[in-house]
Amino acid sequence: MFDYKKFEDRLVLQMENTLAKLLKEHDDIYIFSLSLSSDADSVWVIANTTHNLEETSDPGDEEYYYYKYCEEEWDLWETDDFDSISEELDNYDVYEEDAFCTHRDKAIESCQNALIRFNTYKNKNCPGLLLTFYVREYLDGEECIELFKKLNSKEALAEYSEHIEDFV
C-alpha cells in the first residue's frame, strides 16, 4: 500500500528545501512548479527566472505567455533533490488499469495538497512567486486554472486564465 500522506509530507519538505536552494542561486525566480510524470512514477520541480523569460521572448511577442507559463520551456529543472521520493513512486507497482488510474489520481491529489501546504512557506519567504502543478498531457486548462486560483493572486489568475490556451 502506498502511503499518500507520507508522500505529501515529503513533497512539502523537499519543495521548501529546493526553493531555498534555488533562491540562493537565482534572485529572479518568478514561477515554481511541482511536476508529476504522467505514469506517476517520478516527481520533480521546475522553475523559471525572469532572465530566462526575457532571453526567450518579449512581452509583446505572440508566444510570450507560452514561454512564461509552459514548464517545458523553463530553465531550472530540479530532479535529483526528489530522487528518493520518485523511487518510492516508481517502486509502487500497479498492473491493473483501474488500480493505476486510482493511484495516479491519489498521487495528483497528494501533489496538489502539498502545493497548497507549501504555499504558506512560499508566502513567508518569497511572496510574489507563482506556483503551478504540471502533469504532461494530462491536466486540462480548467483543472490548471482551479489549482492556480488556490495558490496565486487574483491578478496573476486573470493573466494565467486569459492565456491558458497558449500553453496547455
PDB file of C-alpha atoms in Angstrom:
ATOM      1  CA  MET A   1       0.000   0.000   0.000  1.00  0.00           C
ATOM      2  CA  PHE A   2       1.333   3.425  -0.950  1.00  0.00           C
ATOM      3  CA  ASP A   3       1.405   5.993   1.855  1.00  0.00           C
ATOM      4  CA  TYR A   4      -0.001   9.128   0.200  1.00  0.00           C
ATOM      5  CA  LYS A   5       0.165  11.211   3.389  1.00  0.00           C
ATOM      6  CA  LYS A   6       3.877  10.426   3.810  1.00  0.00           C
ATOM      7  CA  PHE A   7       4.373  11.211   0.114  1.00  0.00           C
ATOM      8  CA  GLU A   8       2.659  14.593   0.565  1.00  0.00           C
ATOM      9  CA  ASP A   9       4.679  15.403   3.704  1.00  0.00           C
ATOM     10  CA  ARG A  10       7.945  14.571   1.959  1.00  0.00           C
ATOM     11  CA  LEU A  11       6.999  16.721  -1.030  1.00  0.00           C
ATOM     12  CA  VAL A  12       6.309  19.747   1.144  1.00  0.00           C
ATOM     13  CA  LEU A  13       9.643  19.449   2.940  1.00  0.00           C
ATOM     14  CA  GLN A  14      11.594  18.870  -0.266  1.00  0.00           C
ATOM     15  CA  MET A  15       9.923  21.771  -2.071  1.00  0.00           C
ATOM     16  CA  GLU A  16      10.876  24.026   0.844  1.00  0.00           C
ATOM     17  CA  ASN A  17      14.491  22.834   0.678  1.00  0.00           C
ATOM     18  CA  THR A  18      14.637  23.110  -3.101  1.00  0.00           C
ATOM     19  CA  LEU A  19      13.159  26.607  -3.185  1.00  0.00           C
ATOM     20  CA  ALA A  20      15.628  27.772  -0.513  1.00  0.00           C
ATOM     21  CA  LYS A  21      18.491  26.346  -2.580  1.00  0.00           C
ATOM     22  CA  LEU A  22      17.245  27.910  -5.822  1.00  0.00           C
ATOM     23  CA  LEU A  23      16.767  31.317  -4.204  1.00  0.00           C
ATOM     24  CA  LYS A  24      20.410  31.276  -3.084  1.00  0.00           C
ATOM     25  CA  GLU A  25      21.478  30.683  -6.685  1.00  0.00           C
ATOM     26  CA  HIS A  26      18.934  32.892  -8.519  1.00  0.00           C
ATOM     27  CA  ASP A  27      17.429  36.179  -7.414  1.00  0.00           C
ATOM     28  CA  ASP A  28      14.825  36.430 -10.180  1.00  0.00           C
ATOM     29  CA  ILE A  29      12.735  33.257  -9.956  1.00  0.00           C
ATOM     30  CA  TYR A  30       9.140  34.193 -10.740  1.00  0.00           C
ATOM     31  CA  ILE A  31       7.479  30.774 -11.002  1.00  0.00           C
ATOM     32  CA  PHE A  32       7.881  27.359  -9.374  1.00  0.00           C
ATOM     33  CA  SER A  33       6.078  24.178 -10.440  1.00  0.00           C
ATOM     34  CA  LEU A  34       5.723  20.751  -8.897  1.00  0.00           C
ATOM     35  CA  SER A  35       5.665  18.203 -11.701  1.00  0.00           C
ATOM     36  CA  LEU A  36       4.479  14.602 -11.745  1.00  0.00           C
ATOM     37  CA  SER A  37       5.159  12.224 -14.602  1.00  0.00           C
ATOM     38  CA  SER A  38       2.028  11.088 -16.434  1.00  0.00           C
ATOM     39  CA  ASP A  39       2.745   7.491 -15.436  1.00  0.00           C
ATOM     40  CA  ALA A  40       3.044   8.638 -11.781  1.00  0.00           C
ATOM     41  CA  ASP A  41       6.498   7.158 -11.251  1.00  0.00           C
ATOM     42  CA  SER A  42       8.529  10.323 -10.663  1.00  0.00           C
ATOM     43  CA  VAL A  43       8.203  13.839  -9.335  1.00  0.00           C
ATOM     44  CA  TRP A  44      10.401  16.943  -9.591  1.00  0.00           C
ATOM     45  CA  VAL A  45      10.370  20.737  -9.549  1.00  0.00           C
ATOM     46  CA  ILE A  46      10.733  23.109 -12.483  1.00  0.00           C
ATOM     47  CA  ALA A  47      11.219  26.857 -12.054  1.00  0.00           C
ATOM     48  CA  ASN A  48      11.884  29.776 -14.329  1.00  0.00           C
ATOM     49  CA  THR A  49      13.734  33.040 -13.991  1.00  0.00           C
ATOM     50  CA  THR A  50      12.836  36.433 -15.348  1.00  0.00           C
ATOM     51  CA  HIS A  51      16.242  36.453 -17.059  1.00  0.00           C
ATOM     52  CA  ASN A  52      15.442  33.266 -18.984  1.00  0.00           C
ATOM     53  CA  LEU A  53      11.994  34.523 -19.945  1.00  0.00           C
ATOM     54  CA  GLU A  54      13.429  37.831 -21.197  1.00  0.00           C
ATOM     55  CA  GLU A  55      16.054  35.986 -23.266  1.00  0.00           C
ATOM     56  CA  THR A  56      13.370  33.775 -24.784  1.00  0.00           C
ATOM     57  CA  SER A  57      10.557  36.208 -25.540  1.00  0.00           C
ATOM     58  CA  ASP A  58       9.399  39.810 -25.182  1.00  0.00           C
ATOM     59  CA  PRO A  59       6.055  40.757 -23.593  1.00  0.00           C
ATOM     60  CA  GLY A  60       4.657  41.895 -26.952  1.00  0.00           C
ATOM     61  CA  ASP A  61       5.539  38.662 -28.745  1.00  0.00           C
ATOM     62  CA  GLU A  62       2.765  36.282 -29.748  1.00  0.00           C
ATOM     63  CA  GLU A  63       4.361  33.345 -27.919  1.00  0.00           C
ATOM     64  CA  TYR A  64       5.273  35.282 -24.746  1.00  0.00           C
ATOM     65  CA  TYR A  65       2.714  33.597 -22.471  1.00  0.00           C
ATOM     66  CA  TYR A  66       3.667  30.201 -23.812  1.00  0.00           C
ATOM     67  CA  TYR A  67       7.242  30.761 -22.629  1.00  0.00           C
ATOM     68  CA  LYS A  68       6.108  32.410 -19.418  1.00  0.00           C
ATOM     69  CA  TYR A  69       3.856  29.555 -18.289  1.00  0.00           C
ATOM     70  CA  CYS A  70       4.914  26.398 -20.156  1.00  0.00           C
ATOM     71  CA  GLU A  71       7.051  24.338 -17.778  1.00  0.00           C
ATOM     72  CA  GLU A  72       8.834  22.522 -20.585  1.00  0.00           C
ATOM     73  CA  GLU A  73      10.419  25.822 -21.670  1.00  0.00           C
ATOM     74  CA  TRP A  74      11.806  26.800 -18.263  1.00  0.00           C
ATOM     75  CA  ASP A  75      15.464  26.732 -17.300  1.00  0.00           C
ATOM     76  CA  LEU A  76      15.635  25.286 -13.768  1.00  0.00           C
ATOM     77  CA  TRP A  77      14.883  21.572 -13.513  1.00  0.00           C
ATOM     78  CA  GLU A  78      15.442  20.036 -10.090  1.00  0.00           C
ATOM     79  CA  THR A  79      15.141  16.261 -10.290  1.00  0.00           C
ATOM     80  CA  ASP A  80      17.993  14.984  -8.108  1.00  0.00           C
ATOM     81  CA  ASP A  81      16.508  16.526  -4.966  1.00  0.00           C
ATOM     82  CA  PHE A  82      13.440  14.353  -5.484  1.00  0.00           C
ATOM     83  CA  ASP A  83      15.184  11.052  -6.334  1.00  0.00           C
ATOM     84  CA  SER A  84      14.205   9.199  -3.169  1.00  0.00           C
ATOM     85  CA  ILE A  85      10.585  10.372  -3.422  1.00  0.00           C
ATOM     86  CA  SER A  86      10.478   9.353  -7.077  1.00  0.00           C
ATOM     87  CA  GLU A  87      11.993   5.994  -6.177  1.00  0.00           C
ATOM     88  CA  GLU A  88       9.087   5.324  -3.813  1.00  0.00           C
ATOM     89  CA  LEU A  89       6.630   6.175  -6.581  1.00  0.00           C
ATOM     90  CA  ASP A  90       8.477   4.002  -9.066  1.00  0.00           C
ATOM     91  CA  ASN A  91       8.625   1.049  -6.676  1.00  0.00           C
ATOM     92  CA  TYR A  92       4.868   1.051  -6.211  1.00  0.00           C
ATOM     93  CA  ASP A  93       3.846  -1.425  -8.876  1.00  0.00           C
ATOM     94  CA  VAL A  94       0.324  -1.171 -10.219  1.00  0.00           C
ATOM     95  CA  TYR A  95      -0.512  -3.542 -13.042  1.00  0.00           C
ATOM     96  CA  GLU A  96      -4.282  -3.289 -13.359  1.00  0.00           C
ATOM     97  CA  GLU A  97      -5.550  -0.274 -15.322  1.00  0.00           C
ATOM     98  CA  ASP A  98      -8.207   0.721 -12.778  1.00  0.00           C
ATOM     99  CA  ALA A  99      -5.737   0.437  -9.898  1.00  0.00           C
ATOM    100  CA  PHE A 100      -3.203   2.530 -11.818  1.00  0.00           C
ATOM    101  CA  CYS A 101      -5.778   5.267 -12.517  1.00  0.00           C
ATOM    102  CA  THR A 102      -6.751   5.326  -8.847  1.00  0.00           C
ATOM    103  CA  HIS A 103      -3.078   5.530  -7.829  1.00  0.00           C
ATOM    104  CA  ARG A 104      -2.348   8.332 -10.296  1.00  0.00           C
ATOM    105  CA  ASP A 105      -5.414  10.283  -9.129  1.00  0.00           C
ATOM    106  CA  LYS A 106      -4.352   9.912  -5.486  1.00  0.00           C
ATOM    107  CA  ALA A 107      -0.769  10.928  -6.341  1.00  0.00           C
ATOM    108  CA  ILE A 108      -2.100  14.013  -8.157  1.00  0.00           C
ATOM    109  CA  GLU A 109      -4.296  14.871  -5.178  1.00  0.00           C
ATOM    110  CA  SER A 110      -1.315  14.498  -2.837  1.00  0.00           C
ATOM    111  CA  CYS A 111       0.804  16.753  -5.062  1.00  0.00           C
ATOM    112  CA  GLN A 112      -1.900  19.398  -5.130  1.00  0.00           C
ATOM    113  CA  ASN A 113      -2.347  19.193  -1.351  1.00  0.00           C
ATOM    114  CA  ALA A 114       1.411  19.501  -0.923  1.00  0.00           C
ATOM    115  CA  LEU A 115       1.430  22.647  -3.069  1.00  0.00           C
ATOM    116  CA  ILE A 116      -1.373  24.175  -1.021  1.00  0.00           C
ATOM    117  CA  ARG A 117       0.572  23.469   2.176  1.00  0.00           C
ATOM    118  CA  PHE A 118       3.832  24.693   0.590  1.00  0.00           C
ATOM    119  CA  ASN A 119       2.090  27.941  -0.358  1.00  0.00           C
ATOM    120  CA  THR A 120       2.229  29.059   3.291  1.00  0.00           C
ATOM    121  CA  TYR A 121       6.023  28.629   3.326  1.00  0.00           C
ATOM    122  CA  LYS A 122       6.320  30.355  -0.040  1.00  0.00           C
ATOM    123  CA  ASN A 123       4.234  33.321   1.101  1.00  0.00           C
ATOM    124  CA  LYS A 124       6.573  33.892   4.060  1.00  0.00           C
ATOM    125  CA  ASN A 125       9.803  33.541   2.087  1.00  0.00           C
ATOM    126  CA  CYS A 126       9.007  34.631  -1.455  1.00  0.00           C
ATOM    127  CA  PRO A 127       5.506  36.185  -1.577  1.00  0.00           C
ATOM    128  CA  GLY A 128       5.475  37.163  -5.258  1.00  0.00           C
ATOM    129  CA  LEU A 129       6.431  33.706  -6.517  1.00  0.00           C
ATOM    130  CA  LEU A 130       3.834  31.996  -8.695  1.00  0.00           C
ATOM    131  CA  LEU A 131       3.073  28.305  -8.111  1.00  0.00           C
ATOM    132  CA  THR A 132       1.808  25.734 -10.598  1.00  0.00           C
ATOM    133  CA  PHE A 133       1.360  21.993 -10.938  1.00  0.00           C
ATOM    134  CA  TYR A 134       2.195  20.076 -14.090  1.00  0.00           C
ATOM    135  CA  VAL A 135       1.427  16.615 -15.418  1.00  0.00           C
ATOM    136  CA  ARG A 136       2.386  16.468 -19.079  1.00  0.00           C
ATOM    137  CA  GLU A 137      -0.557  15.965 -21.426  1.00  0.00           C
ATOM    138  CA  TYR A 138      -2.889  15.068 -18.570  1.00  0.00           C
ATOM    139  CA  LEU A 139      -4.436  18.115 -16.884  1.00  0.00           C
ATOM    140  CA  ASP A 140      -6.799  20.274 -18.883  1.00  0.00           C
ATOM    141  CA  GLY A 141      -6.970  24.052 -18.739  1.00  0.00           C
ATOM    142  CA  GLU A 142      -9.849  24.163 -16.256  1.00  0.00           C
ATOM    143  CA  GLU A 143      -8.011  21.889 -13.811  1.00  0.00           C
ATOM    144  CA  CYS A 144      -4.883  24.026 -14.098  1.00  0.00           C
ATOM    145  CA  ILE A 145      -6.867  27.218 -13.519  1.00  0.00           C
ATOM    146  CA  GLU A 146      -8.671  25.759 -10.490  1.00  0.00           C
ATOM    147  CA  LEU A 147      -5.427  24.946  -8.671  1.00  0.00           C
ATOM    148  CA  PHE A 148      -3.687  28.144  -9.832  1.00  0.00           C
ATOM    149  CA  LYS A 149      -6.587  30.066  -8.262  1.00  0.00           C
ATOM    150  CA  LYS A 150      -5.876  28.452  -4.866  1.00  0.00           C
ATOM    151  CA  LEU A 151      -2.164  29.244  -4.992  1.00  0.00           C
ATOM    152  CA  ASN A 152      -1.801  32.673  -6.553  1.00  0.00           C
ATOM    153  CA  SER A 153      -3.172  36.228  -6.554  1.00  0.00           C
ATOM    154  CA  LYS A 154      -6.309  37.306  -8.404  1.00  0.00           C
ATOM    155  CA  GLU A 155      -4.173  39.450 -10.724  1.00  0.00           C
ATOM    156  CA  ALA A 156      -1.935  36.509 -11.633  1.00  0.00           C
ATOM    157  CA  LEU A 157      -5.002  34.295 -12.076  1.00  0.00           C
ATOM    158  CA  ALA A 158      -6.545  36.767 -14.517  1.00  0.00           C
ATOM    159  CA  GLU A 159      -3.459  36.711 -16.764  1.00  0.00           C
ATOM    160  CA  TYR A 160      -2.996  32.930 -16.447  1.00  0.00           C
ATOM    161  CA  SER A 161      -6.650  32.244 -17.271  1.00  0.00           C
ATOM    162  CA  GLU A 162      -6.714  34.663 -20.185  1.00  0.00           C
ATOM    163  CA  HIS A 163      -3.751  32.913 -21.840  1.00  0.00           C
ATOM    164  CA  ILE A 164      -4.321  29.279 -20.764  1.00  0.00           C
ATOM    165  CA  GLU A 165      -4.797  28.122 -24.363  1.00  0.00           C
ATOM    166  CA  ASP A 166      -1.325  29.406 -25.227  1.00  0.00           C
ATOM    167  CA  PHE A 167       0.436  26.839 -23.048  1.00  0.00           C
ATOM    168  CA  VAL A 168      -1.870  23.963 -22.044  1.00  0.00           C
TER     169      VAL A 168
END
